[in-house]
N, CA, C and O atoms as a Tinker XYZ file with bonds, in Angstrom:
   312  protein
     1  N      1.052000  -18.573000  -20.843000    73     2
     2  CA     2.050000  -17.519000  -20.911000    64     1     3
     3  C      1.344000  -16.180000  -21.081000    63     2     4     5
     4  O      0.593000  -16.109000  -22.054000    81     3
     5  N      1.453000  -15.133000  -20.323000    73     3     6
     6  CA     1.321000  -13.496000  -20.459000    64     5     7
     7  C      1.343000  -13.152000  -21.491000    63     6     8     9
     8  O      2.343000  -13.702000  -21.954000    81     7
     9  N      0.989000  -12.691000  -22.095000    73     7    10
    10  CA     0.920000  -11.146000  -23.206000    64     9    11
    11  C      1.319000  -10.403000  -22.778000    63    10    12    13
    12  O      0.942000  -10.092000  -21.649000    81    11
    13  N      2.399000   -9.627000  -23.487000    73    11    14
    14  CA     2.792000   -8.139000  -23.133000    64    13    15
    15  C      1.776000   -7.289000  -23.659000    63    14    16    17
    16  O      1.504000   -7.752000  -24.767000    81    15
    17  N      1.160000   -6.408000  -23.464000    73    15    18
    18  CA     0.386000   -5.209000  -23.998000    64    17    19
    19  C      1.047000   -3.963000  -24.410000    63    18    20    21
    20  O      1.634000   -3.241000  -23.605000    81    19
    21  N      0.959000   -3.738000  -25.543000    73    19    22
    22  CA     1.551000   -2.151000  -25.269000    64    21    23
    23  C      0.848000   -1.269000  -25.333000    63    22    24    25
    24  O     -0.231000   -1.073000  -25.892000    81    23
    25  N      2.081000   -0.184000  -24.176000    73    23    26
    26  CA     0.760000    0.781000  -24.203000    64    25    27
    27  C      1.618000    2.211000  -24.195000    63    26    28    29
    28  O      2.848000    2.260000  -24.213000    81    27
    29  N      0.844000    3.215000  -24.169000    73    27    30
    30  CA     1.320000    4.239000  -24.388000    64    29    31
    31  C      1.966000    4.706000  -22.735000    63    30    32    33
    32  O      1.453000    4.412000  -21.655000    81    31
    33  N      3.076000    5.409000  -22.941000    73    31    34
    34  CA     3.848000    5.889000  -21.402000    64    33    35
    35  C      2.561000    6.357000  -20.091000    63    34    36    37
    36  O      2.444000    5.794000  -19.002000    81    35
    37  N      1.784000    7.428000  -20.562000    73    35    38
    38  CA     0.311000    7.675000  -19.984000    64    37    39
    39  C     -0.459000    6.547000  -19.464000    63    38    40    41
    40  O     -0.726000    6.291000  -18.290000    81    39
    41  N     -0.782000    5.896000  -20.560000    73    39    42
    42  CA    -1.269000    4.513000  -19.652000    64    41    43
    43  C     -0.921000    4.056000  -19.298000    63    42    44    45
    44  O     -1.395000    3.803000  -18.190000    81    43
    45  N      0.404000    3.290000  -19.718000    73    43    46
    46  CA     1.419000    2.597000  -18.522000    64    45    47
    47  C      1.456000    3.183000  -16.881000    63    46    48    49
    48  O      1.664000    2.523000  -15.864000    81    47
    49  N      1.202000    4.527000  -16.998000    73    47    50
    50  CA     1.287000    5.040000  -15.674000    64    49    51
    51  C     -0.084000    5.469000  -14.919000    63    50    52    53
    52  O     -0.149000    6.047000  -13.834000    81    51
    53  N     -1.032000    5.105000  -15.639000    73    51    54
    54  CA    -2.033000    5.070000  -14.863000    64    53    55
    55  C     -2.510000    3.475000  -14.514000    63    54    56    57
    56  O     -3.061000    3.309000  -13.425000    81    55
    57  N     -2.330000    2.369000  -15.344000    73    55    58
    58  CA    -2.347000    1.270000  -14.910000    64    57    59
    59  C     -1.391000    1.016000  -13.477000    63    58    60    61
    60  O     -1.605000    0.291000  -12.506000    81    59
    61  N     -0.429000    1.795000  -13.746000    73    59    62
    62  CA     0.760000    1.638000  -12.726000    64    61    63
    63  C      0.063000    2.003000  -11.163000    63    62    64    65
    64  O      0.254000    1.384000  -10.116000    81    63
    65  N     -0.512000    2.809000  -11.309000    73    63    66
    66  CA    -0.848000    3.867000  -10.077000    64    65    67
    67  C     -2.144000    3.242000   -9.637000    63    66    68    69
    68  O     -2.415000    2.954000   -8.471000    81    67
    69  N     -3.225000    2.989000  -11.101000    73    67    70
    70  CA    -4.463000    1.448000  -10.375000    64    69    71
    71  C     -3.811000    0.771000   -9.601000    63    70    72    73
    72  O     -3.909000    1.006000   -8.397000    81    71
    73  N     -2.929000   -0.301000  -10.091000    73    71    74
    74  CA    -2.318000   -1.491000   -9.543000    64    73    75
    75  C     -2.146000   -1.091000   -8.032000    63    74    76    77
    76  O     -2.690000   -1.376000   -6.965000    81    75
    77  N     -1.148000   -0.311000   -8.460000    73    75    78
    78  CA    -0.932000   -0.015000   -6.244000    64    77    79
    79  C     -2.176000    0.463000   -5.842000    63    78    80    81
    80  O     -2.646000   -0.353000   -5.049000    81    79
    81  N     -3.231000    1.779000   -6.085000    73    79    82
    82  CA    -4.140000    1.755000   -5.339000    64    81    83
    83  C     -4.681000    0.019000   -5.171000    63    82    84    85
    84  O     -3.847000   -0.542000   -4.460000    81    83
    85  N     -5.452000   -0.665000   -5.468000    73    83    86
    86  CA    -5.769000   -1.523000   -5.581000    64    85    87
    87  C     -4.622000   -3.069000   -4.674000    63    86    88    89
    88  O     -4.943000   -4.188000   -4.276000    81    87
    89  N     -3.724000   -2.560000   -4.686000    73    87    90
    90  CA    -2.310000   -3.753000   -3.856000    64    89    91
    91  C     -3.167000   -2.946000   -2.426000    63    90    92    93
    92  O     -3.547000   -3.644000   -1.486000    81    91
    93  N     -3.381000   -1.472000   -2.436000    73    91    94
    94  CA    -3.048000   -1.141000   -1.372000    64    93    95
    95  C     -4.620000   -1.573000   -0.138000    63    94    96    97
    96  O     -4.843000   -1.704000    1.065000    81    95
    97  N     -5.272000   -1.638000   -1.336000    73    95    98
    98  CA    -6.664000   -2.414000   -0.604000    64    97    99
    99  C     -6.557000   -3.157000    0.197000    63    98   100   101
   100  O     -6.550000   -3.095000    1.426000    81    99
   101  N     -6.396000   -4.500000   -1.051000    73    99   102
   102  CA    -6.099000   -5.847000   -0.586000    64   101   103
   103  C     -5.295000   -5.355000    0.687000    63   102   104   105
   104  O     -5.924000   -5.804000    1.646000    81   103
   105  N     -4.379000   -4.760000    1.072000    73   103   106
   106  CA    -3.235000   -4.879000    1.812000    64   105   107
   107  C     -4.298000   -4.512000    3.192000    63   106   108   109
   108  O     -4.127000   -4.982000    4.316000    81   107
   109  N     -5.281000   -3.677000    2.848000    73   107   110
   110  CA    -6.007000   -2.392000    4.074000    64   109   111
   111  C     -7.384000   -3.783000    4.533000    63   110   112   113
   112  O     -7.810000   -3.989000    5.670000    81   111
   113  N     -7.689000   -4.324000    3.604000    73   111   114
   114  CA    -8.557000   -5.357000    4.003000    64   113   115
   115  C     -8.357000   -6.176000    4.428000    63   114   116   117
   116  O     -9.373000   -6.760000    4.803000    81   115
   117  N     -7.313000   -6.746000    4.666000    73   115   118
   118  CA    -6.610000   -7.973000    5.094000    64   117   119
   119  C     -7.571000   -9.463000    4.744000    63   118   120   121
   120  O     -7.507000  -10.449000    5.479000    81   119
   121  N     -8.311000   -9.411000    3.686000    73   119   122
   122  CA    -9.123000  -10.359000    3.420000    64   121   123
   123  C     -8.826000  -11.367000    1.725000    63   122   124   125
   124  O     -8.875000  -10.914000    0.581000    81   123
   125  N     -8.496000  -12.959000    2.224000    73   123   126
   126  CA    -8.356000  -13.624000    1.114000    64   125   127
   127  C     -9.680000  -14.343000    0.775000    63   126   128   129
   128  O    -10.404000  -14.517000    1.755000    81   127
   129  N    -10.040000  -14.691000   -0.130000    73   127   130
   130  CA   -11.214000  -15.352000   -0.289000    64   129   131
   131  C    -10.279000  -16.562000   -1.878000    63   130   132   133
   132  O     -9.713000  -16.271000   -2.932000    81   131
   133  N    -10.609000  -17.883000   -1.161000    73   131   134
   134  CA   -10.596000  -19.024000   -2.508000    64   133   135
   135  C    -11.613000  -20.044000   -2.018000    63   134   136   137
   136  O    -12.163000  -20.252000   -0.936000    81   135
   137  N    -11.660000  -20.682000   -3.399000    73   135   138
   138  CA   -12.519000  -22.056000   -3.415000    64   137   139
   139  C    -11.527000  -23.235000   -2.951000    63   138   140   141
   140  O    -10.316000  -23.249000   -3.171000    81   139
   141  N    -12.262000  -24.219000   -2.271000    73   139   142
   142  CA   -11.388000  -25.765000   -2.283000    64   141   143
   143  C    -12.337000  -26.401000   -2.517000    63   142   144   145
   144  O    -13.454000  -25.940000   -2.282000    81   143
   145  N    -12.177000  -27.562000   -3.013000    73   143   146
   146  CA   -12.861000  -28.706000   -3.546000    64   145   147
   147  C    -13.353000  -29.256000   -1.464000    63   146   148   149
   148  O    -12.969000  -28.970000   -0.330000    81   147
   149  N    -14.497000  -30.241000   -2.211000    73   147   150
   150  CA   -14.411000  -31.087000   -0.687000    64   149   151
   151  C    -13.593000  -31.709000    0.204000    63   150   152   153
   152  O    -13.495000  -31.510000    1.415000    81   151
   153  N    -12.904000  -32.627000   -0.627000    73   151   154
   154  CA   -11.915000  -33.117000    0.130000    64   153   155
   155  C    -11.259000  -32.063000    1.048000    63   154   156   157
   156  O    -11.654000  -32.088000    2.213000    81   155
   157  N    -10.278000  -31.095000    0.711000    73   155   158
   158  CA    -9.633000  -29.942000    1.403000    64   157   159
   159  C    -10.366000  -29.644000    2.540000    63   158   160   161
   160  O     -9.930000  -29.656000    3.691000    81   159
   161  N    -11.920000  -29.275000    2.049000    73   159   162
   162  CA   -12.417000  -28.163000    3.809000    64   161   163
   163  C    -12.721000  -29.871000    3.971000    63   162   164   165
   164  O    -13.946000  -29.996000    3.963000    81   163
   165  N    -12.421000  -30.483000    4.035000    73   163   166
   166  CA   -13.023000  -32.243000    5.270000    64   165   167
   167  C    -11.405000  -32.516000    5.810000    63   166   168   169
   168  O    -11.001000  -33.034000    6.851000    81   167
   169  N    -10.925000  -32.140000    5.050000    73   167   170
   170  CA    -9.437000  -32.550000    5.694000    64   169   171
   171  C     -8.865000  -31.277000    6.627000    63   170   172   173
   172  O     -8.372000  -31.494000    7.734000    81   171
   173  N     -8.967000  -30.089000    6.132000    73   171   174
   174  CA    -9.359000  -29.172000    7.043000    64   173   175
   175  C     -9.578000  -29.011000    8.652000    63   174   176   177
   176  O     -8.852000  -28.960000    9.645000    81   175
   177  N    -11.229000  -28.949000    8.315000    73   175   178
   178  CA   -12.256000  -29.453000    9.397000    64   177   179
   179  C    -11.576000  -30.638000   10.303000    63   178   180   181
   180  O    -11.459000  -30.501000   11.521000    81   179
   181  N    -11.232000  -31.561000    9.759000    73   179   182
   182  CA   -10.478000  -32.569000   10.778000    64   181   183
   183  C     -9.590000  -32.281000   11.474000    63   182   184   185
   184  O     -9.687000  -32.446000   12.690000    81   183
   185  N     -8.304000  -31.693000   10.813000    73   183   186
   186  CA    -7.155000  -31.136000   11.497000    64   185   187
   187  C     -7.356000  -30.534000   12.033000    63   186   188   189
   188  O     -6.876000  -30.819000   13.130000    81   187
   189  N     -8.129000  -29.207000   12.065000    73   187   190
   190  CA    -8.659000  -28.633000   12.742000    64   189   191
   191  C     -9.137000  -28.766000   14.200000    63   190   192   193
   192  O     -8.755000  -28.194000   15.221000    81   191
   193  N    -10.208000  -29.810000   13.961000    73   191   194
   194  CA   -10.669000  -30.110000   15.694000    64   193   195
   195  C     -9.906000  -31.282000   15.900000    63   194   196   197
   196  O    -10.514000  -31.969000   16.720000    81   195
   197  N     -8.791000  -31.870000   15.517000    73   195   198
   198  CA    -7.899000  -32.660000   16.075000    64   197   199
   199  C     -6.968000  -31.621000   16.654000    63   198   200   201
   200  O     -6.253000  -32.246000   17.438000    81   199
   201  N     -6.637000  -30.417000   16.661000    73   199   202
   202  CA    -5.751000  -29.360000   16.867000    64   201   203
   203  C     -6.761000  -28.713000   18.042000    63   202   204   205
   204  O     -6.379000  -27.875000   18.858000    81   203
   205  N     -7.936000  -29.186000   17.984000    73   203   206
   206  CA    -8.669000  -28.090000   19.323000    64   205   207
   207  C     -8.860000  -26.498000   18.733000    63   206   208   209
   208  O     -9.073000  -25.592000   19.539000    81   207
   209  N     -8.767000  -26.215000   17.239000    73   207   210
   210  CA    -8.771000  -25.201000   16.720000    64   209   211
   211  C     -9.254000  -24.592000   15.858000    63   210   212   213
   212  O     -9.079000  -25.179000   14.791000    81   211
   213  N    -10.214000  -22.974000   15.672000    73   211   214
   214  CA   -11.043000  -22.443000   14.489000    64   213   215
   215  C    -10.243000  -23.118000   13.486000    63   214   216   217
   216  O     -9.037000  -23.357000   13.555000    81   215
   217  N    -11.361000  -23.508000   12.179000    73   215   218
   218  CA   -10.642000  -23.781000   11.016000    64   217   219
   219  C    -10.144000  -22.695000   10.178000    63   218   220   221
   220  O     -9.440000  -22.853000    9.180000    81   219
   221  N    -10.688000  -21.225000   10.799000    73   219   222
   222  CA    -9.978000  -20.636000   10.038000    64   221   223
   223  C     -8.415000  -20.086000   10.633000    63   222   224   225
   224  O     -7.528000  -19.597000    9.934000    81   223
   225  N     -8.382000  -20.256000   11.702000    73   223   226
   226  CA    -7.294000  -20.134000   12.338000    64   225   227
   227  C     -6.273000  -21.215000   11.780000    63   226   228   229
   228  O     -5.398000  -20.786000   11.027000    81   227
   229  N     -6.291000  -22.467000   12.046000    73   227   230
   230  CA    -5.233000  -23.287000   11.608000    64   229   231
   231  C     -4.786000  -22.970000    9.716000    63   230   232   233
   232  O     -3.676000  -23.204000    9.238000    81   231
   233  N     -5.811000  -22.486000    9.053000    73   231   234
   234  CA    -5.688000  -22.141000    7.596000    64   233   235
   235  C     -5.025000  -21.396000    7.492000    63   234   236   237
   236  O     -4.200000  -21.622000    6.608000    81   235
   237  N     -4.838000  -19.833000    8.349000    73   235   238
   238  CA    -4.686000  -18.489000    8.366000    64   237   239
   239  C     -2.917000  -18.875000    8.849000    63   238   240   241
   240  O     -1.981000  -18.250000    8.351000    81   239
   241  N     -2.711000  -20.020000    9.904000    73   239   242
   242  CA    -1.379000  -20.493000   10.463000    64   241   243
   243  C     -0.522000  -20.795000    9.379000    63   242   244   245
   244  O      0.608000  -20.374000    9.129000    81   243
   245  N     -1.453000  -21.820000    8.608000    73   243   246
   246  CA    -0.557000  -22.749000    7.547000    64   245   247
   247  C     -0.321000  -22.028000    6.120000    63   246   248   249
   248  O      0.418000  -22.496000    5.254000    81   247
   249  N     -0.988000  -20.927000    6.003000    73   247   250
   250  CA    -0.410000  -20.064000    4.814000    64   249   251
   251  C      0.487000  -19.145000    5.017000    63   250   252   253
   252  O      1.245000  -18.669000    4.172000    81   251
   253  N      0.394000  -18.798000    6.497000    73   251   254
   254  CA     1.519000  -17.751000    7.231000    64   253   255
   255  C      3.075000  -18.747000    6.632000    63   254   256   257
   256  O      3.897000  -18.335000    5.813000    81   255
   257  N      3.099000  -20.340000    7.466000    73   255   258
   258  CA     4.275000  -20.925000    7.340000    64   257   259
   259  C      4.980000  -20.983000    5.992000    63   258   260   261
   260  O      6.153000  -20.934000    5.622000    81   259
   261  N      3.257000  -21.163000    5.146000    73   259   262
   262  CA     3.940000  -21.688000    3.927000    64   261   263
   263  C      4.953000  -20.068000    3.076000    63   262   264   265
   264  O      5.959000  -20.093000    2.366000    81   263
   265  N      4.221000  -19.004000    3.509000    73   263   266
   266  CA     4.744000  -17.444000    2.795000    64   265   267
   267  C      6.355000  -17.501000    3.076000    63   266   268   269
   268  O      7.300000  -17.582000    2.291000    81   267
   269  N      6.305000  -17.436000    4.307000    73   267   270
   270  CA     7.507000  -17.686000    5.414000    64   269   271
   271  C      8.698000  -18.482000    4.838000    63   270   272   273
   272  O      9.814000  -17.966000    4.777000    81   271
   273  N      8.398000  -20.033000    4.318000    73   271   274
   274  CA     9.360000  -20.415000    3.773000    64   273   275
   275  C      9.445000  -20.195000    2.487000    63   274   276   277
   276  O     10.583000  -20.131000    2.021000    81   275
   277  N      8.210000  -20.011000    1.520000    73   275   278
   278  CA     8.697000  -18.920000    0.332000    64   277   279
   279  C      9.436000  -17.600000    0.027000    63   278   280   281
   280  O     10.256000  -17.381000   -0.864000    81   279
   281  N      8.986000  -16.828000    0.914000    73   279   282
   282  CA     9.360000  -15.596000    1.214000    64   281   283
   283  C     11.546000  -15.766000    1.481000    63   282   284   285
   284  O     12.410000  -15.035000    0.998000    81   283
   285  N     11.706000  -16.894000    2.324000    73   283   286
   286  CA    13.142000  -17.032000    2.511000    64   285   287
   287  C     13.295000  -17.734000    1.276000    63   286   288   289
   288  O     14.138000  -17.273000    0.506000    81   287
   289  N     12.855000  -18.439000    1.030000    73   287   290
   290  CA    13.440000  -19.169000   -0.420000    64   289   291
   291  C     14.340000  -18.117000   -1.557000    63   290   292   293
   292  O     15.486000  -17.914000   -1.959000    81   291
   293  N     13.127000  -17.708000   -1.707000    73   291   294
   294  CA    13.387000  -16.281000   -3.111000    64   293   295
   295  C     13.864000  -15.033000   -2.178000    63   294   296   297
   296  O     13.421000  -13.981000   -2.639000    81   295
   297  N     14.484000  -14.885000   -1.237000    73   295   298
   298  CA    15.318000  -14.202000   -0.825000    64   297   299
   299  C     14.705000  -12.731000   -0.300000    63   298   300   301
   300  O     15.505000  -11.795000   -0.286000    81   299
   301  N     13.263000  -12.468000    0.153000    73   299   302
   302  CA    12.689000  -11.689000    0.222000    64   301   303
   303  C     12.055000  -11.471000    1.798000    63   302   304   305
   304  O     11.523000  -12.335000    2.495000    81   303
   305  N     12.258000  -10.214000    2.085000    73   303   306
   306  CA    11.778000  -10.056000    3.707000    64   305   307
   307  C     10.704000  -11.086000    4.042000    63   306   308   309
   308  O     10.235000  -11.581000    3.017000    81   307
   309  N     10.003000  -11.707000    5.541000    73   307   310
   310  CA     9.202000  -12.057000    5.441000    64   309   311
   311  C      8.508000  -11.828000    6.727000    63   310   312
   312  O      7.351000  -12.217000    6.883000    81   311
């Protein structure tokens, strides 16, 4: 569970204004980076060239779908 922090109105609004610079990166880089265990990149890798397709392409597909039906779930553009 989170901690609330408190903070003074000033900082609240400069944390505020980090945060988006920083959303707005991520957003300008278009770059995710995570770890998977082995299993994942072998199961991956398989689907992958069973699909005839970059593995990072079929990855880049299947997180698109998965946003997609989150994104409609919780009721949010997608």
């Amino acid at each position: 569970m989170a901690t609330k922090i408190k903070r003074s109105a000033e900082t609240q609004k400069r944390f505020e204004r980090g945060r988006a610079a920083a959303r707005q990166r991520v957003i300008e880089r278009g770059i995710i980076a995570f770890r998977s265990d082995a299993e994942m990149m072998d199961l991956l890798l398989r689907v992958a060239e069973y699909k005839r397709m970059p593995y990072g392409v079929l990855a880049r597909s299947m997180v698109m779908d998965s946003l997609r039906k989150e994104a409609q779930a919780i009721g949010i553009a997608g």
